[in-house]
Short mmCIF file of C-alpha atoms in Angstrom, two decimals:
data_model
loop_
_atom_site.label_atom_id
_atom_site.label_comp_id
_atom_site.label_asym_id
_atom_site.label_seq_id
_atom_site.Cartn_x
_atom_site.Cartn_y
_atom_site.Cartn_z
CA MET A 1 34.35 43.25 83.89
CA GLU A 2 34.28 46.00 81.26
CA GLN A 3 36.41 45.36 78.22
CA LYS A 4 39.20 47.86 77.69
CA PHE A 5 39.08 47.51 73.89
CA GLY A 6 35.43 48.59 73.96
CA LYS A 7 35.16 50.01 70.43
CA ASN A 8 36.86 46.99 68.88
CA SER A 9 35.21 44.30 70.97
CA ILE A 10 32.31 42.02 70.24
CA ASP A 11 30.02 40.38 72.72
CA ILE A 12 31.05 36.76 72.76
CA LYS A 13 29.58 36.00 76.14
CA VAL A 14 29.00 32.40 75.13
CA LEU A 15 32.76 31.88 74.62
CA ARG A 16 33.51 33.45 78.01
CA GLU A 17 30.94 31.13 79.58
CA PHE A 18 32.60 28.18 77.83
CA CYS A 19 35.96 29.18 79.38
CA GLU A 20 34.31 29.53 82.80
CA ARG A 21 32.69 26.10 82.49
CA GLU A 22 35.50 24.11 80.82
CA GLY A 23 38.65 26.10 81.54
CA LYS A 24 41.26 25.79 84.24
CA MET A 25 42.18 28.88 86.29
CA VAL A 26 45.91 29.55 85.85
CA GLU A 27 47.93 32.28 87.57
CA TYR A 28 50.79 34.05 85.82
CA ARG A 29 53.48 36.17 87.44
CA LYS A 30 54.83 39.24 85.69
CA GLY A 31 57.02 38.00 82.83
CA ASP A 32 55.49 34.50 82.65
CA GLN A 33 54.62 33.37 79.12
CA LEU A 34 51.26 32.01 77.99
CA GLU A 35 52.76 31.26 74.55
CA ARG A 36 56.30 31.49 73.17
CA GLU A 37 57.06 32.46 69.60
CA GLY A 38 58.02 29.34 67.63
CA ASP A 39 56.53 26.82 70.09
CA PRO A 40 53.20 25.14 69.30
CA ALA A 41 50.34 27.48 70.28
CA ARG A 42 48.25 25.70 72.90
CA TRP A 43 45.99 28.04 74.84
CA LEU A 44 42.98 30.31 74.61
CA GLY A 45 42.29 32.14 77.83
CA TYR A 46 39.78 34.53 79.27
CA VAL A 47 41.68 37.09 81.36
CA THR A 48 39.96 37.58 84.73
CA GLU A 49 42.74 39.75 86.23
CA GLY A 50 45.82 41.47 84.84
CA CYS A 51 47.02 42.00 81.29
CA PHE A 52 49.25 40.48 78.63
CA LYS A 53 51.41 41.85 75.84
CA TYR A 54 52.09 40.20 72.49
CA VAL A 55 55.79 40.44 71.66
CA ASN A 56 57.66 39.67 68.45
CA HIS A 57 61.41 39.86 67.95
CA SER A 58 63.07 41.29 64.85
CA SER A 59 66.23 39.81 63.32
CA ASP A 60 68.31 42.40 65.21
CA GLY A 61 66.85 41.15 68.51
CA ARG A 62 64.58 44.11 69.20
CA GLU A 63 61.22 43.56 70.87
CA HIS A 64 58.07 44.76 69.14
CA ILE A 65 54.76 44.93 71.02
CA THR A 66 51.99 44.07 68.57
CA TRP A 67 48.89 43.68 70.76
CA PHE A 68 47.50 43.63 74.30
CA SER A 69 44.85 41.64 76.16
CA PHE A 70 43.34 43.01 79.36
CA ALA A 71 41.00 41.72 82.06
CA GLY A 72 37.63 40.98 80.48
CA GLU A 73 39.20 40.00 77.15
CA PHE A 74 40.55 36.86 75.52
CA VAL A 75 44.25 36.13 75.19
CA VAL A 76 45.33 33.86 72.32
CA ASP A 77 47.40 33.62 69.15
CA TYR A 78 44.13 32.60 67.51
CA PRO A 79 44.89 31.20 64.05
CA THR A 80 47.93 29.18 65.14
CA PHE A 81 46.15 28.04 68.31
CA LEU A 82 43.25 26.51 66.39
CA TYR A 83 45.54 24.38 64.27
CA GLY A 84 48.31 23.65 66.79
CA GLN A 85 50.88 25.47 64.66
CA PRO A 86 53.93 27.31 66.02
CA SER A 87 52.93 30.52 67.75
CA GLN A 88 53.78 33.63 65.78
CA THR A 89 54.15 35.72 68.93
CA THR A 90 55.21 35.50 72.56
CA ILE A 91 52.36 36.32 74.92
CA GLU A 92 53.67 37.56 78.27
CA ALA A 93 52.01 38.64 81.50
CA MET A 94 52.68 42.31 82.23
CA MET A 95 51.64 41.97 85.88
CA PRO A 96 50.29 39.19 88.08
CA SER A 97 47.38 37.81 86.05
CA ARG A 98 44.72 35.10 86.19
CA VAL A 99 43.33 33.30 83.13
CA LEU A 100 40.61 30.72 82.55
CA ARG A 101 42.46 28.59 80.01
CA VAL A 102 41.26 25.98 77.47
CA THR A 103 43.07 23.93 74.84
CA GLY A 104 42.62 24.01 71.08
CA GLN A 105 41.12 20.53 71.21
CA GLN A 106 38.51 21.65 73.75
CA LEU A 107 37.56 24.62 71.57
CA GLU A 108 37.43 22.52 68.38
CA GLN A 109 35.03 20.09 70.07
CA TYR A 110 32.92 23.03 71.25
CA PHE A 111 32.77 24.58 67.77
CA ASP A 112 31.70 21.22 66.29
CA GLN A 113 28.60 21.00 68.54
CA SER A 114 26.09 23.00 66.49
CA ILE A 115 25.48 25.45 63.70
CA GLU A 116 25.42 28.23 66.31
CA THR A 117 28.92 27.43 67.55
CA ILE A 118 30.16 27.17 63.95
CA LYS A 119 28.75 30.66 63.36
CA LEU A 120 30.54 31.85 66.52
CA ARG A 121 33.82 30.61 65.05
CA ALA A 122 33.20 32.71 61.94
CA VAL A 123 32.27 35.78 64.01
CA ILE A 124 35.51 35.48 66.01
CA ALA A 125 37.60 35.18 62.82
CA GLU A 126 35.87 38.19 61.24
CA HIS A 127 36.38 40.23 64.40
CA ILE A 128 40.08 39.42 64.50
CA LEU A 129 40.41 40.28 60.80
CA PHE A 130 38.70 43.63 61.46
CA GLN A 131 41.05 44.38 64.39
CA PHE A 132 44.16 43.60 62.34
CA ARG A 133 42.93 45.60 59.36
CA SER A 134 42.23 48.59 61.61
CA ARG A 135 45.70 48.33 63.17
CA TYR A 136 47.33 48.02 59.74
CA LEU A 137 45.51 51.11 58.46
CA ASP A 138 46.39 53.05 61.63
CA LEU A 139 50.10 52.25 61.21
CA HIS A 140 50.07 53.33 57.57
CA CYS A 141 47.64 56.25 57.52
CA ALA A 142 47.66 57.93 60.95
CA THR A 143 50.29 60.19 62.46
CA ALA A 144 52.03 59.17 65.68
CA ARG A 145 49.79 61.52 67.68
CA GLU A 146 46.65 60.20 65.96
CA ARG A 147 47.72 56.62 66.75
CA TYR A 148 48.32 57.58 70.40
CA GLU A 149 44.90 59.25 70.64
CA LEU A 150 43.22 56.25 68.95
CA LEU A 151 44.89 53.95 71.47
CA LEU A 152 43.57 56.08 74.36
CA GLN A 153 40.07 56.02 72.83
CA ARG A 154 40.11 52.28 72.28
CA CYS A 155 41.74 51.49 75.62
CA PRO A 156 40.72 54.01 78.29
CA GLY A 157 43.17 53.92 81.18
CA ILE A 158 45.84 52.04 79.23
CA VAL A 159 48.59 54.41 80.37
CA GLU A 160 48.00 53.22 83.93
CA HIS A 161 48.98 49.67 82.91
CA LEU A 162 51.84 50.12 80.48
CA ASP A 163 55.39 51.40 80.47
CA LEU A 164 56.23 54.24 78.09
CA GLN A 165 58.50 51.82 76.19
CA ASP A 166 55.62 49.36 75.63
CA ILE A 167 53.27 52.07 74.33
CA ALA A 168 56.01 53.39 72.03
CA SER A 169 56.71 49.91 70.69
CA PHE A 170 53.01 49.24 70.05
CA LEU A 171 52.65 52.55 68.18
CA ASN A 172 55.93 52.00 66.29
CA VAL A 173 57.56 55.18 67.55
CA THR A 174 60.29 56.04 70.05
CA PRO A 175 59.62 56.68 73.76
CA LYS A 176 60.82 60.25 73.15
CA THR A 177 58.06 60.72 70.58
CA ILE A 178 55.45 59.54 73.11
CA SER A 179 56.84 61.95 75.71
CA MET A 180 56.61 64.83 73.22
CA ILE A 181 53.03 63.89 72.30
CA ARG A 182 52.05 63.74 75.96
CA LYS A 183 53.66 67.10 76.59
CA ASP A 184 51.84 68.63 73.62
CA ILE A 185 48.51 67.22 74.83
CA THR A 186 49.10 68.37 78.40
CA PHE A 187 50.01 71.91 77.39
CA GLY A 188 47.41 72.17 74.61
CA LYS A 189 49.67 72.21 71.57
CA ASP A 190 48.40 70.75 68.30
#
């Protein structure tokens, strides 16, 4: 399946094949959690159907969407997962979803097999660092409309999967701002 984060994705077919070979297929209903913020991170999954949102809660109880994983992508709180540390985010199914899921121990054993799998571990870490750096720069340097347009470029068809509130939270703006941006785009205002 085509990856929705096409411009930010890398081809890690070998990791997908590992999940297909060693993973267990698990079904999630809308609202089910793969990981819960504060609990030990346990899973890496390859999403075969559906999508997930990464949610953090501020001290005032508000939800903040920080990332998404769609069909054809991996879903994981990667650094904490590798070391069995408490998850830094809640990962929640946004619709009925299916995931080929492996444990941190399974992945550690896989990475320890050869120099090639050790290199794969480094490639994954560098890719995640690049994604987070890009998101950080977007939040600090791009306007709300630019961030919305970047999201649409990186994730074609994302608006078909997400509520207005989720998109607004991810872009760190209000739903009203997203509505105004959409209106401006629809009617050709810049």
